[in-house]
Amino acid sequence: MRLNDSLGRPLRDLRISVTDRCNFRCDYCMPREHFDSKYEFLPKEKIISYEEIIQVIKSALPLGLKKIRITGGEPLIRKDISKLIKMIRDLDDELDIAMTTNGVLLRKNIQLLKQSGLDRVTVSLDSLDQQLFKEITDSNYDVQDVLDGIESAIDSGLKVKINSVIKRNLNENQLIPLIEKSINYDIPIRFIEFMDVGTTNSWNLDSVITGSEMRKIIQQKFGPLVKKNSNYFGEVAKQWTILDKEYDFGFIESISSPFCGSCTRARISSNGHFFTCLFSEKGHDLLSMMRMDADLHDISNAITKIWNNRNDKYSEERKENTKERIPVEMSYIGG
Ligand code: SAM
Ligand code: SF4
Ligand code: SF4
C-alpha cells in the first residue's frame, strides 16, 4: 500500500534518532553553553529500545517504507548499534539502511556495521583544518579520527558520502579543501545551509551562506559548474557537476531553495515520538502506545492517520511564518 499525506507525498524514509547524546558539541547543533553538565538528557528508560524500533519499522513497511537512516545525537555511542542494523536487515533484504555519524568511532565499528547489513554511511565533516575542527566540534577528537573513519568505510565497500554544514564567517574557507579531499577519495560531498533547527543554536539569517554563494566560491577555483537533474523524487541534495573534473556533488539548500514539495521523510526521536517534519514542535508518542501493549496493527493505523493528515512545509513557509515557534532540538529528533 502506498500511503500519501494530504499534499500527495508518500512515506518513504524513516530517520531514527537512537540517542540524544553526543561526543561532540558542534556549535550549530549542541552548543556547550546549553548542552553542559547540567543538561538533562533522556534517562535510559525513556529511550526507545531496539525491539520497539523494530516494531515501528515493521508497522511502517507495509505502508511503503523504503529507507531507514540511523542517526542521533551520535548513533555510534549507542551500545551494540550493529545489533540494531542486523535486526533491521533481517526484516527486509531490500530496505536501504544508512547511518549519519560524526565518524570518530567509525573505524572501530566498521566491520560489524558492514557485516550487519548497513548499506551506506554519511560522515559529517565541516573542516579539514585541525584548529577550526576543534572550534566547531568542541571535542577532544582530531580531524584525523574522522578521516580514518571515512577511509575505513570506503575500504569496507560501503557507499560513503560527506556532509558539511557551511556557516558564514566560520568555515567558507573549507569549501575548496573539502571538495579536493572528496575528489581525492572519489566520494560525493554535500554542502548544507545552516538551518534554524531547535532553539539553542543562535540561528540568524546573516550566518547562512546560501548554496548559490557557495557555488560562486567554488567556481572561482574549479571553473564552471553545471546543474544536474535530480536522480529520484524526494532527493534532498541538488546535484551539480564540476565540468573540468567530471565530479558530481550536492547542496542541501533548505533555507534558500526549500524542497518540502517532495519531502517523504518521517522521524522517530530518541524517546520514540513520531515526527512528520524536522521543524515540528511536537511529535506523536508511539513509545507510550507500544508500552501500553499496542500491536503492529495499532501502530500501523496510528502512522497511517498521522501521515494522512500531514501538511508540513515549514521551509517553504519560513519567510511568512511570524508565529513564535519552539521546534525540537536536532540531536533529539535526528538530522
Ligand atoms: N551526530 C551525527 C552527525 O553529526 O553526523 C548524526 C546527527 S547530526 C544531528 C545529523 C546532521 O545534521 C549532521 O550532518 C549535522 O551536520 C547536521 N546538522 C546539525 N545541526 C544543523 C544545523 N543547524 N543546520 C544544518 N545542519 C545541521
Ligand atoms: Fe553531535 Fe552530530 Fe550534533 Fe555535531 S551535528 S553535535 S556530531 S549530533
Ligand atoms: Fe520536510 Fe519539513 Fe524539511 Fe519541508 S521543512 S523538507 S516538510 S522536514
mmCIF file of C-alpha atoms and ligand atoms in Angstrom, residues 22 28-29 71-75 100-102 124 163 165 192-195 197 201 330 335, ligand 1:
data_model
loop_
_atom_site.group_PDB
_atom_site.id
_atom_site.type_symbol
_atom_site.label_atom_id
_atom_site.label_comp_id
_atom_site.label_asym_id
_atom_site.label_seq_id
_atom_site.Cartn_x
_atom_site.Cartn_y
_atom_site.Cartn_z
ATOM 1 C CA CYS A 22 26.802 13.070 21.511
ATOM 2 C CA TYR A 28 25.294 24.843 15.306
ATOM 3 C CA CYS A 29 23.688 21.772 16.900
ATOM 4 C CA THR A 71 21.097 8.992 13.341
ATOM 5 C CA GLY A 72 21.139 10.924 16.602
ATOM 6 C CA GLY A 73 22.848 12.502 18.600
ATOM 7 C CA GLU A 74 25.790 10.335 17.720
ATOM 8 C CA PRO A 75 24.497 6.870 16.774
ATOM 9 C CA THR A 100 24.746 9.514 9.639
ATOM 10 C CA THR A 101 27.706 9.842 12.004
ATOM 11 C CA ASN A 102 30.399 12.293 13.022
ATOM 12 C CA SER A 124 29.700 14.826 8.798
ATOM 13 C CA ASN A 163 28.065 16.173 4.740
ATOM 14 C CA VAL A 165 27.475 22.442 7.198
ATOM 15 C CA ILE A 192 24.356 22.087 3.842
ATOM 16 C CA GLU A 193 22.991 25.545 4.565
ATOM 17 C CA PHE A 194 22.943 26.365 8.279
ATOM 18 C CA MET A 195 19.350 25.675 9.430
ATOM 19 C CA VAL A 197 16.553 23.788 13.919
ATOM 20 C CA ASN A 201 21.984 27.343 18.100
ATOM 21 C CA MET A 330 18.187 18.323 16.090
ATOM 22 C CA GLY A 335 19.181 15.163 11.492
HETATM 23 N N1 SAM B 1 25.998 13.082 15.057
HETATM 24 C C1 SAM B 1 25.779 12.680 13.733
HETATM 25 C C2 SAM B 1 26.457 13.617 12.755
HETATM 26 O O1 SAM B 1 26.828 14.718 13.123
HETATM 27 O O2 SAM B 1 26.589 13.203 11.607
HETATM 28 C C3 SAM B 1 24.315 12.498 13.358
HETATM 29 C C4 SAM B 1 23.335 13.517 13.871
HETATM 30 S S1 SAM B 1 23.523 15.147 13.250
HETATM 31 C C5 SAM B 1 22.191 15.973 14.051
HETATM 32 C C6 SAM B 1 22.973 14.934 11.586
HETATM 33 C C7 SAM B 1 23.367 16.010 10.604
HETATM 34 O O3 SAM B 1 22.708 17.203 10.952
HETATM 35 C C8 SAM B 1 24.842 16.334 10.554
HETATM 36 O O4 SAM B 1 25.312 16.211 9.226
HETATM 37 C C9 SAM B 1 24.916 17.762 11.014
HETATM 38 O O5 SAM B 1 25.958 18.451 10.406
HETATM 39 C C10 SAM B 1 23.560 18.295 10.629
HETATM 40 N N2 SAM B 1 23.150 19.465 11.387
HETATM 41 C C11 SAM B 1 23.054 19.606 12.725
HETATM 42 N N3 SAM B 1 22.634 20.843 13.055
HETATM 43 C C12 SAM B 1 22.443 21.513 11.896
HETATM 44 C C13 SAM B 1 22.013 22.832 11.557
HETATM 45 N N4 SAM B 1 21.675 23.713 12.481
HETATM 46 N N5 SAM B 1 21.940 23.167 10.256
HETATM 47 C C14 SAM B 1 22.264 22.273 9.280
HETATM 48 N N6 SAM B 1 22.656 21.008 9.539
HETATM 49 C C15 SAM B 1 22.764 20.636 10.825
#
